[in-house]
Coordinates of C-alpha atoms in Angstrom, one line a residue:
M1 CA 6.8 9.7 15.7
A2 CA 8.1 10.9 12.3
R3 CA 6.3 13.7 10.5
V4 CA 4.8 12.6 7.1
V5 CA 4.8 15.0 4.1
I6 CA 4.0 14.5 0.5
C7 CA 7.0 15.7 -1.5
G8 CA 5.7 15.3 -5.0
V9 CA 2.9 14.0 -7.2
A10 CA 2.5 12.6 -10.7
R11 CA -0.2 10.8 -12.5
T12 CA -1.3 9.6 -15.9
P13 CA -4.2 11.3 -17.6
I14 CA -7.6 9.9 -16.8
G15 CA -8.1 7.3 -19.5
K16 CA -11.2 6.1 -21.3
F17 CA -12.2 2.5 -21.9
R18 CA -10.5 1.5 -25.1
G19 CA -9.2 5.0 -25.5
S20 CA -5.9 6.5 -26.4
L21 CA -4.0 4.9 -23.5
S22 CA -5.3 1.4 -24.3
N23 CA -2.0 0.3 -25.8
L24 CA -0.4 0.7 -22.4
S25 CA -0.7 -1.9 -19.6
A26 CA -1.4 -0.9 -16.0
V27 CA 2.3 -1.6 -15.2
E28 CA 3.4 0.6 -18.1
L29 CA 1.2 3.4 -16.9
G30 CA 2.6 3.0 -13.3
I31 CA 6.2 3.1 -14.6
R32 CA 5.5 6.3 -16.5
S33 CA 4.0 8.0 -13.4
V34 CA 6.9 6.9 -11.1
K35 CA 9.5 8.1 -13.6
E36 CA 7.7 11.4 -13.9
L37 CA 7.5 11.7 -10.1
L38 CA 11.2 11.0 -9.7
N39 CA 11.9 13.6 -12.4
R40 CA 9.7 16.3 -10.8
C41 CA 11.3 15.7 -7.4
N42 CA 14.9 15.6 -9.0
I43 CA 15.6 12.2 -7.6
D44 CA 18.0 9.8 -9.3
A45 CA 16.2 6.5 -9.3
S46 CA 19.4 4.6 -8.5
S47 CA 20.3 6.8 -5.5
G48 CA 18.7 4.6 -2.9
I49 CA 16.7 7.5 -1.5
I50 CA 13.4 5.7 -2.1
D51 CA 12.9 2.8 0.4
E52 CA 9.7 1.3 -0.8
V53 CA 7.0 1.3 -3.5
L54 CA 3.4 0.6 -2.6
F55 CA 1.0 0.5 -5.5
G56 CA -2.7 -0.4 -5.6
Q57 CA -4.1 -2.4 -8.5
V58 CA -7.5 -4.2 -8.5
L59 CA -7.4 -5.9 -12.0
Q60 CA -4.2 -7.9 -11.6
A61 CA -5.0 -10.8 -13.8
G62 CA -2.6 -10.9 -16.7
A63 CA -0.3 -8.3 -15.2
G64 CA 2.3 -10.8 -14.2
Q65 CA 3.8 -11.4 -10.8
A66 CA 4.3 -8.5 -8.3
P67 CA 3.0 -5.6 -10.4
A68 CA 4.3 -3.0 -7.9
R69 CA 7.8 -4.4 -8.1
Q70 CA 7.6 -4.4 -11.9
V71 CA 6.8 -0.7 -11.7
A72 CA 9.7 0.0 -9.3
L73 CA 12.2 -1.8 -11.4
G74 CA 10.8 -0.4 -14.6
A75 CA 11.2 3.1 -13.3
G76 CA 14.9 2.3 -12.6
L77 CA 14.7 1.9 -8.9
P78 CA 17.3 -0.6 -7.5
N79 CA 16.4 -4.3 -7.2
T80 CA 16.9 -4.1 -3.5
I81 CA 13.8 -1.9 -3.0
A82 CA 10.7 -3.2 -1.2
A83 CA 7.6 -3.3 -3.3
T84 CA 4.0 -4.3 -2.5
T85 CA 0.8 -4.5 -4.6
I86 CA -2.4 -3.7 -2.7
N87 CA -5.8 -4.9 -3.8
K88 CA -8.6 -3.2 -1.8
V89 CA -11.0 -2.6 -4.8
C90 CA -11.8 1.1 -5.2
G91 CA -9.6 2.1 -2.2
S92 CA -6.4 0.4 -3.3
S93 CA -4.4 3.5 -4.1
L94 CA -5.6 5.4 -1.0
K95 CA -4.7 2.3 1.1
A96 CA -1.2 2.4 -0.4
V97 CA -0.8 6.0 0.7
M98 CA -2.1 5.2 4.2
M99 CA 0.3 2.3 4.5
A100 CA 3.2 4.5 3.4
A101 CA 2.3 7.1 6.0
N102 CA 2.1 4.5 8.7
S103 CA 5.5 3.0 7.7
I104 CA 7.0 6.5 7.9
K105 CA 5.4 7.3 11.2
A106 CA 6.7 4.1 12.6
G107 CA 10.2 4.9 11.5
E108 CA 10.4 1.8 9.2
Y109 CA 11.1 3.9 6.1
K110 CA 11.8 7.5 5.3
A111 CA 10.8 7.8 1.6
I112 CA 8.0 5.8 0.0
I113 CA 6.4 6.1 -3.4
A114 CA 2.7 5.2 -3.0
G115 CA 0.0 5.3 -5.7
G116 CA -2.0 3.1 -8.0
M117 CA -2.4 1.8 -11.5
E118 CA -5.2 0.3 -13.6
S119 CA -6.1 -0.4 -17.2
M120 CA -9.7 -1.6 -17.5
T121 CA -9.2 -2.0 -21.3
N122 CA -6.4 -4.5 -20.8
A123 CA -8.2 -6.6 -18.1
P124 CA -8.4 -10.1 -19.7
K125 CA -11.3 -12.4 -19.8
F126 CA -11.0 -15.9 -18.2
E127 CA -12.6 -19.3 -18.5
K128 CA -13.5 -21.2 -15.3
R129 CA -11.3 -24.2 -15.1
N130 CA -13.6 -26.9 -13.9
G131 CA -16.7 -28.1 -15.8
G132 CA -19.7 -26.1 -16.7
E133 CA -20.2 -23.8 -19.6
K134 CA -17.1 -22.5 -21.4
E135 CA -18.1 -18.9 -20.9
M136 CA -15.5 -16.2 -21.0
V137 CA -15.8 -14.0 -17.9
P138 CA -14.4 -10.4 -18.1
T139 CA -12.2 -9.8 -15.1
M140 CA -13.0 -6.1 -15.3
V141 CA -16.5 -6.9 -14.1
H142 CA -15.8 -10.1 -12.1
D143 CA -12.9 -8.7 -10.1
G144 CA -13.4 -5.0 -10.3
L145 CA -17.1 -4.0 -10.8
W146 CA -19.2 -6.7 -9.2
D147 CA -20.3 -6.5 -5.6
V148 CA -19.9 -10.1 -4.4
Y149 CA -21.7 -9.4 -1.1
N150 CA -24.9 -8.2 -2.7
D151 CA -24.6 -9.8 -6.1
V152 CA -25.0 -6.5 -8.0
H153 CA -22.9 -4.3 -10.3
M154 CA -21.0 -1.7 -8.3
G155 CA -22.7 1.0 -10.4
N156 CA -26.0 0.0 -8.6
T157 CA -24.5 0.3 -5.1
G158 CA -24.7 4.1 -5.0
E159 CA -28.5 3.9 -5.6
I160 CA -28.8 1.2 -2.9
V161 CA -26.9 3.2 -0.3
A162 CA -28.8 6.4 -1.2
N163 CA -32.1 4.6 -0.7
E164 CA -31.0 2.9 2.6
C165 CA -29.6 6.2 4.0
K166 CA -32.5 8.2 2.6
I167 CA -30.3 10.7 0.8
S168 CA -30.7 12.1 -2.7

């Protein structure tokens, strides 16, 4: 089994809703972080060293098809590279890292860029297609912050879990 190591890291600053990064899409933020990672690791994007890009993104509406692939190509990686976008709500980026580690352990790939991207500010609103009210629904809440299993805002789930587990 191959040994897995993290060779470099790069990230964007933690943004604020409608803050200074709001003019950048999630994909643009992802591209910037991958370019910086390649720079820090002294890797030429076109060298073929990187085998795959795995990126988590929850709020994909409006991002266009295959956001992880957009990031890979936008960062200058070759169009032959494998790229997958993962949506596992809050755990999307961590799942990307776990999948990368498993692919390396299995001998499938040797070098993978794994991470995540998000822009809550740029998450669009949508209108339900069939009938009913013509209410605009924010995807930030609908797809990212609403617990569909308990029908509550995710901000409330910490309180619920704390009460159920009797922790404070």
